[in-house]
Structures are given as C-alpha cells and as structure tokens.
Amino acid sequence: MTRLSTVLVPVALLLSGASALAPSKVSQAKKPAFNVQKAAFNGMVAASLASALVIGPMADAADMMADTPSFGSSSLVAEKVTREGLYKEYDVDLGDQNYDDARSTYKSAKETKGKKGKYTALIAVLVVGSFIIPMAQYFWYVRDDDSSDKFFNNVPEPEPEPVKKKGWFK
C-alpha cells in the first residue's frame, strides 16, 4: 500500500501542476491611474532636496574642521615628564589638571518653597486632565450609542416548557 501511495502522490502533483504551465489568455494592462513620468520626476526632486539638506551641513562642518590649527597628531599640548617605575622608566604627558567645582549650586530653601505652589498646581492640572479628558472623549464617542440600554433593559426570555416525559404506558 505504501508503494502505491509513493507513486500516486507524485503523479497527482504533476498532473495538478500541469494546468499552471498551460498558456492562458492574458488581459491587456489598463492605463495607470497616475502619470508615471510625473511621479518619477517628483521622486527624483524629493531625493535631490533631501540629499542637499543632509549633505550640505556635513560639507560645511568638513570645511570648518579644515580651518582649525593642528599640532601634530592631537591638539593637546602637554609637558612630557620621565618617571621611574618599579621595573623601568616611563614617559608621562602632564596637562593642565582640572578640579571639580565643589560649590553648591542648589537653590535656597526659601526660593524653592516660593515656587512650590505653582508647580503643585501644574502637576494637579496635568493629573486630573489625564483622567478627565479620556473619559470625556469616550462619552463623546458613545453619546448616540444605545446598545447598553438595549442590553440592560432587555426583558429576559421566558423559560421553555419542560418536555413531557413519556411514561411506561404512553
């Protein structure tokens, strides 16, 4: 039985696919709904404008970089010092050492309390608005919809009468 099915399945597939290779009448193509030349021209114009907008600032940046002075491989000028290590001597480039500014730049407590009410009101308006606006939008969309009224005011269907059981003698 398996030998028969291994032969019949490929034959059936070949016969079913043979109609796909048969020539059929091809309908003529309809005229496109838009002008192809005009669309191609507009596409080329858009591409050239986009490339000009992207490449223009890059070219200006490259010209600006060409005007900067160069001090060899890097623009950092530092003092070169030779130090003695555990195994050998090594060279170190010493530049200007910058320290962090440790001054406090926070606003004073008085200045912060003075503006607290304004920001509290702003946050309250945003939070309330984030709840009220979607609810109002929902009720605006469903104001003419009566499906919920039909659902909740629907009278329940009466239960069908039970089927009479057939007894021994009926």
PDB file of C-alpha atoms in Angstrom:
ATOM      1  CA  MET A   1       0.000   0.000   0.000  1.00  0.00           C
ATOM      2  CA  THR A   2       2.857   2.400   0.802  1.00  0.00           C
ATOM      3  CA  ARG A   3       4.464   1.725  -2.591  1.00  0.00           C
ATOM      4  CA  LEU A   4       1.245   2.609  -4.334  1.00  0.00           C
ATOM      5  CA  SER A   5       0.879   5.852  -2.366  1.00  0.00           C
ATOM      6  CA  THR A   6       4.514   6.824  -3.057  1.00  0.00           C
ATOM      7  CA  VAL A   7       3.802   6.522  -6.772  1.00  0.00           C
ATOM      8  CA  LEU A   8       0.325   8.077  -6.832  1.00  0.00           C
ATOM      9  CA  VAL A   9       1.151  11.209  -4.827  1.00  0.00           C
ATOM     10  CA  PRO A  10       3.909  12.481  -7.190  1.00  0.00           C
ATOM     11  CA  VAL A  11       1.787  11.645 -10.252  1.00  0.00           C
ATOM     12  CA  ALA A  12      -1.168  13.578  -8.800  1.00  0.00           C
ATOM     13  CA  LEU A  13       1.068  16.555  -8.025  1.00  0.00           C
ATOM     14  CA  LEU A  14       2.475  16.567 -11.548  1.00  0.00           C
ATOM     15  CA  LEU A  15      -0.968  16.417 -13.126  1.00  0.00           C
ATOM     16  CA  SER A  16      -2.369  19.160 -10.912  1.00  0.00           C
ATOM     17  CA  GLY A  17       0.584  21.450 -11.647  1.00  0.00           C
ATOM     18  CA  ALA A  18       0.409  20.884 -15.398  1.00  0.00           C
ATOM     19  CA  SER A  19      -2.509  23.282 -15.791  1.00  0.00           C
ATOM     20  CA  ALA A  20      -0.405  26.063 -14.303  1.00  0.00           C
ATOM     21  CA  LEU A  21       2.000  25.804 -17.216  1.00  0.00           C
ATOM     22  CA  ALA A  22      -0.692  25.911 -19.893  1.00  0.00           C
ATOM     23  CA  PRO A  23      -0.961  29.207 -21.747  1.00  0.00           C
ATOM     24  CA  SER A  24      -3.962  31.301 -20.831  1.00  0.00           C
ATOM     25  CA  LYS A  25      -5.450  34.452 -22.244  1.00  0.00           C
ATOM     26  CA  VAL A  26      -3.722  37.459 -20.721  1.00  0.00           C
ATOM     27  CA  SER A  27      -5.816  40.591 -20.439  1.00  0.00           C
ATOM     28  CA  GLN A  28      -4.224  43.822 -21.552  1.00  0.00           C
ATOM     29  CA  ALA A  29      -2.923  46.105 -18.840  1.00  0.00           C
ATOM     30  CA  LYS A  30      -5.074  49.090 -18.016  1.00  0.00           C
ATOM     31  CA  LYS A  31      -3.761  52.625 -18.130  1.00  0.00           C
ATOM     32  CA  PRO A  32      -2.341  53.549 -14.694  1.00  0.00           C
ATOM     33  CA  ALA A  33      -4.350  55.972 -12.578  1.00  0.00           C
ATOM     34  CA  PHE A  34      -1.374  58.331 -12.292  1.00  0.00           C
ATOM     35  CA  ASN A  35       1.302  59.705 -14.574  1.00  0.00           C
ATOM     36  CA  VAL A  36       4.419  57.555 -14.130  1.00  0.00           C
ATOM     37  CA  GLN A  37       6.807  60.159 -15.578  1.00  0.00           C
ATOM     38  CA  LYS A  38       5.491  62.858 -13.274  1.00  0.00           C
ATOM     39  CA  ALA A  39       5.739  60.571 -10.234  1.00  0.00           C
ATOM     40  CA  ALA A  40       9.324  59.594 -11.138  1.00  0.00           C
ATOM     41  CA  PHE A  41      10.275  63.249 -11.637  1.00  0.00           C
ATOM     42  CA  ASN A  42       8.744  64.241  -8.282  1.00  0.00           C
ATOM     43  CA  GLY A  43      10.583  61.368  -6.593  1.00  0.00           C
ATOM     44  CA  MET A  44      13.905  62.477  -8.050  1.00  0.00           C
ATOM     45  CA  VAL A  45      13.284  66.078  -6.965  1.00  0.00           C
ATOM     46  CA  ALA A  46      12.458  64.936  -3.426  1.00  0.00           C
ATOM     47  CA  ALA A  47      15.575  62.742  -3.281  1.00  0.00           C
ATOM     48  CA  SER A  48      17.841  65.545  -4.502  1.00  0.00           C
ATOM     49  CA  LEU A  49      16.372  68.006  -1.981  1.00  0.00           C
ATOM     50  CA  ALA A  50      16.770  65.516   0.847  1.00  0.00           C
ATOM     51  CA  SER A  51      20.374  64.785  -0.086  1.00  0.00           C
ATOM     52  CA  ALA A  52      21.149  68.516  -0.331  1.00  0.00           C
ATOM     53  CA  LEU A  53      19.673  69.101   3.118  1.00  0.00           C
ATOM     54  CA  VAL A  54      21.639  66.234   4.636  1.00  0.00           C
ATOM     55  CA  ILE A  55      24.968  66.627   2.860  1.00  0.00           C
ATOM     56  CA  GLY A  56      25.081  70.458   2.962  1.00  0.00           C
ATOM     57  CA  PRO A  57      25.689  70.792   6.719  1.00  0.00           C
ATOM     58  CA  MET A  58      28.204  67.937   6.568  1.00  0.00           C
ATOM     59  CA  ALA A  59      30.200  69.741   3.896  1.00  0.00           C
ATOM     60  CA  ASP A  60      30.170  72.948   5.954  1.00  0.00           C
ATOM     61  CA  ALA A  61      31.386  71.030   9.013  1.00  0.00           C
ATOM     62  CA  ALA A  62      34.218  69.499   6.992  1.00  0.00           C
ATOM     63  CA  ASP A  63      35.261  72.969   5.785  1.00  0.00           C
ATOM     64  CA  MET A  64      35.251  74.296   9.354  1.00  0.00           C
ATOM     65  CA  MET A  65      37.418  71.408  10.547  1.00  0.00           C
ATOM     66  CA  ALA A  66      39.972  72.163   7.822  1.00  0.00           C
ATOM     67  CA  ASP A  67      40.488  75.695   9.244  1.00  0.00           C
ATOM     68  CA  THR A  68      41.453  74.567  12.760  1.00  0.00           C
ATOM     69  CA  PRO A  69      45.159  74.517  13.531  1.00  0.00           C
ATOM     70  CA  SER A  70      46.774  71.143  14.017  1.00  0.00           C
ATOM     71  CA  PHE A  71      49.595  70.422  16.451  1.00  0.00           C
ATOM     72  CA  GLY A  72      50.717  67.075  15.145  1.00  0.00           C
ATOM     73  CA  SER A  73      48.588  64.050  15.918  1.00  0.00           C
ATOM     74  CA  SER A  74      46.487  65.758  18.597  1.00  0.00           C
ATOM     75  CA  SER A  75      45.611  69.286  19.565  1.00  0.00           C
ATOM     76  CA  LEU A  76      46.523  68.803  23.252  1.00  0.00           C
ATOM     77  CA  VAL A  77      49.850  70.324  24.248  1.00  0.00           C
ATOM     78  CA  ALA A  78      51.269  68.817  27.415  1.00  0.00           C
ATOM     79  CA  GLU A  79      54.544  68.640  29.275  1.00  0.00           C
ATOM     80  CA  LYS A  80      56.345  65.327  28.899  1.00  0.00           C
ATOM     81  CA  VAL A  81      57.910  64.022  32.111  1.00  0.00           C
ATOM     82  CA  THR A  82      60.001  60.889  32.613  1.00  0.00           C
ATOM     83  CA  ARG A  83      59.199  58.942  35.771  1.00  0.00           C
ATOM     84  CA  GLU A  84      60.871  55.962  37.313  1.00  0.00           C
ATOM     85  CA  GLY A  85      58.676  52.910  37.742  1.00  0.00           C
ATOM     86  CA  LEU A  86      59.237  49.609  39.513  1.00  0.00           C
ATOM     87  CA  TYR A  87      60.810  47.898  36.508  1.00  0.00           C
ATOM     88  CA  LYS A  88      61.717  50.702  34.105  1.00  0.00           C
ATOM     89  CA  GLU A  89      61.345  54.384  33.382  1.00  0.00           C
ATOM     90  CA  TYR A  90      58.300  55.649  31.501  1.00  0.00           C
ATOM     91  CA  ASP A  91      57.141  58.922  29.939  1.00  0.00           C
ATOM     92  CA  VAL A  92      54.016  60.736  31.148  1.00  0.00           C
ATOM     93  CA  ASP A  93      52.217  63.636  29.471  1.00  0.00           C
ATOM     94  CA  LEU A  94      51.233  66.185  32.118  1.00  0.00           C
ATOM     95  CA  GLY A  95      48.499  68.579  31.069  1.00  0.00           C
ATOM     96  CA  ASP A  96      46.532  71.135  32.980  1.00  0.00           C
ATOM     97  CA  GLN A  97      44.762  69.417  35.840  1.00  0.00           C
ATOM     98  CA  ASN A  98      41.169  70.486  36.310  1.00  0.00           C
ATOM     99  CA  TYR A  99      39.396  70.001  39.591  1.00  0.00           C
ATOM    100  CA  ASP A 100      35.656  69.796  40.107  1.00  0.00           C
ATOM    101  CA  ASP A 101      33.912  72.861  41.380  1.00  0.00           C
ATOM    102  CA  ALA A 102      32.657  71.936  44.871  1.00  0.00           C
ATOM    103  CA  ARG A 103      30.456  74.991  45.363  1.00  0.00           C
ATOM    104  CA  SER A 104      26.781  74.308  45.966  1.00  0.00           C
ATOM    105  CA  THR A 105      24.609  75.400  43.063  1.00  0.00           C
ATOM    106  CA  TYR A 106      21.243  74.328  44.550  1.00  0.00           C
ATOM    107  CA  LYS A 107      18.557  76.927  45.113  1.00  0.00           C
ATOM    108  CA  SER A 108      17.905  78.004  48.654  1.00  0.00           C
ATOM    109  CA  ALA A 109      15.032  76.503  50.669  1.00  0.00           C
ATOM    110  CA  LYS A 110      13.194  79.842  50.669  1.00  0.00           C
ATOM    111  CA  GLU A 111      13.414  80.158  46.901  1.00  0.00           C
ATOM    112  CA  THR A 112      12.221  76.554  46.454  1.00  0.00           C
ATOM    113  CA  LYS A 113       9.213  76.982  48.790  1.00  0.00           C
ATOM    114  CA  GLY A 114       8.199  80.165  46.976  1.00  0.00           C
ATOM    115  CA  LYS A 115       7.598  78.299  43.706  1.00  0.00           C
ATOM    116  CA  LYS A 116       6.241  75.078  45.187  1.00  0.00           C
ATOM    117  CA  GLY A 117       2.579  76.099  44.866  1.00  0.00           C
ATOM    118  CA  LYS A 118       2.912  76.894  41.183  1.00  0.00           C
ATOM    119  CA  TYR A 119       4.373  73.503  40.356  1.00  0.00           C
ATOM    120  CA  THR A 120       1.909  71.656  42.607  1.00  0.00           C
ATOM    121  CA  ALA A 121      -0.981  73.291  40.736  1.00  0.00           C
ATOM    122  CA  LEU A 122       0.586  72.392  37.390  1.00  0.00           C
ATOM    123  CA  ILE A 123       1.018  68.724  38.380  1.00  0.00           C
ATOM    124  CA  ALA A 124      -2.562  68.607  39.741  1.00  0.00           C
ATOM    125  CA  VAL A 125      -3.969  70.006  36.490  1.00  0.00           C
ATOM    126  CA  LEU A 126      -1.990  67.505  34.421  1.00  0.00           C
ATOM    127  CA  VAL A 127      -3.019  64.513  36.564  1.00  0.00           C
ATOM    128  CA  VAL A 128      -6.700  65.482  36.648  1.00  0.00           C
ATOM    129  CA  GLY A 129      -6.628  66.217  32.926  1.00  0.00           C
ATOM    130  CA  SER A 130      -5.123  62.834  32.181  1.00  0.00           C
ATOM    131  CA  PHE A 131      -8.191  61.207  33.773  1.00  0.00           C
ATOM    132  CA  ILE A 132     -10.954  63.611  32.738  1.00  0.00           C
ATOM    133  CA  ILE A 133     -10.042  64.142  29.069  1.00  0.00           C
ATOM    134  CA  PRO A 134     -10.130  60.433  28.075  1.00  0.00           C
ATOM    135  CA  MET A 135     -13.430  59.958  29.927  1.00  0.00           C
ATOM    136  CA  ALA A 136     -14.999  62.940  28.190  1.00  0.00           C
ATOM    137  CA  GLN A 137     -13.702  61.691  24.852  1.00  0.00           C
ATOM    138  CA  TYR A 138     -15.192  58.246  25.472  1.00  0.00           C
ATOM    139  CA  PHE A 139     -18.595  59.661  26.412  1.00  0.00           C
ATOM    140  CA  TRP A 140     -18.468  61.935  23.349  1.00  0.00           C
ATOM    141  CA  TYR A 141     -17.931  58.898  21.096  1.00  0.00           C
ATOM    142  CA  VAL A 142     -20.681  56.786  22.663  1.00  0.00           C
ATOM    143  CA  ARG A 143     -23.319  59.521  23.246  1.00  0.00           C
ATOM    144  CA  ASP A 144     -25.586  58.222  20.450  1.00  0.00           C
ATOM    145  CA  ASP A 145     -24.965  54.532  21.071  1.00  0.00           C
ATOM    146  CA  ASP A 146     -27.961  52.759  22.604  1.00  0.00           C
ATOM    147  CA  SER A 147     -26.561  49.230  22.752  1.00  0.00           C
ATOM    148  CA  SER A 148     -26.057  49.371  26.523  1.00  0.00           C
ATOM    149  CA  ASP A 149     -29.680  50.490  27.008  1.00  0.00           C
ATOM    150  CA  LYS A 150     -30.848  47.586  24.917  1.00  0.00           C
ATOM    151  CA  PHE A 151     -28.654  45.223  26.898  1.00  0.00           C
ATOM    152  CA  PHE A 152     -29.632  46.364  30.388  1.00  0.00           C
ATOM    153  CA  ASN A 153     -33.358  46.977  29.679  1.00  0.00           C
ATOM    154  CA  ASN A 154     -33.803  43.678  27.898  1.00  0.00           C
ATOM    155  CA  VAL A 155     -36.609  41.526  29.271  1.00  0.00           C
ATOM    156  CA  PRO A 156     -35.342  38.001  29.929  1.00  0.00           C
ATOM    157  CA  GLU A 157     -36.714  35.306  27.692  1.00  0.00           C
ATOM    158  CA  PRO A 158     -39.226  33.006  29.376  1.00  0.00           C
ATOM    159  CA  GLU A 159     -38.021  29.518  30.018  1.00  0.00           C
ATOM    160  CA  PRO A 160     -39.445  26.953  27.616  1.00  0.00           C
ATOM    161  CA  GLU A 161     -41.937  24.472  28.934  1.00  0.00           C
ATOM    162  CA  PRO A 162     -40.305  21.264  30.006  1.00  0.00           C
ATOM    163  CA  VAL A 163     -40.718  18.318  27.685  1.00  0.00           C
ATOM    164  CA  LYS A 164     -43.265  15.850  28.984  1.00  0.00           C
ATOM    165  CA  LYS A 165     -41.680  12.603  29.911  1.00  0.00           C
ATOM    166  CA  LYS A 166     -43.044   9.547  28.294  1.00  0.00           C
ATOM    167  CA  GLY A 167     -44.133   7.028  30.828  1.00  0.00           C
ATOM    168  CA  TRP A 168     -44.316   3.268  30.675  1.00  0.00           C
ATOM    169  CA  PHE A 169     -47.788   3.172  29.269  1.00  0.00           C
ATOM    170  CA  LYS A 170     -47.977   6.155  26.922  1.00  0.00           C
TER     171      LYS A 170
END
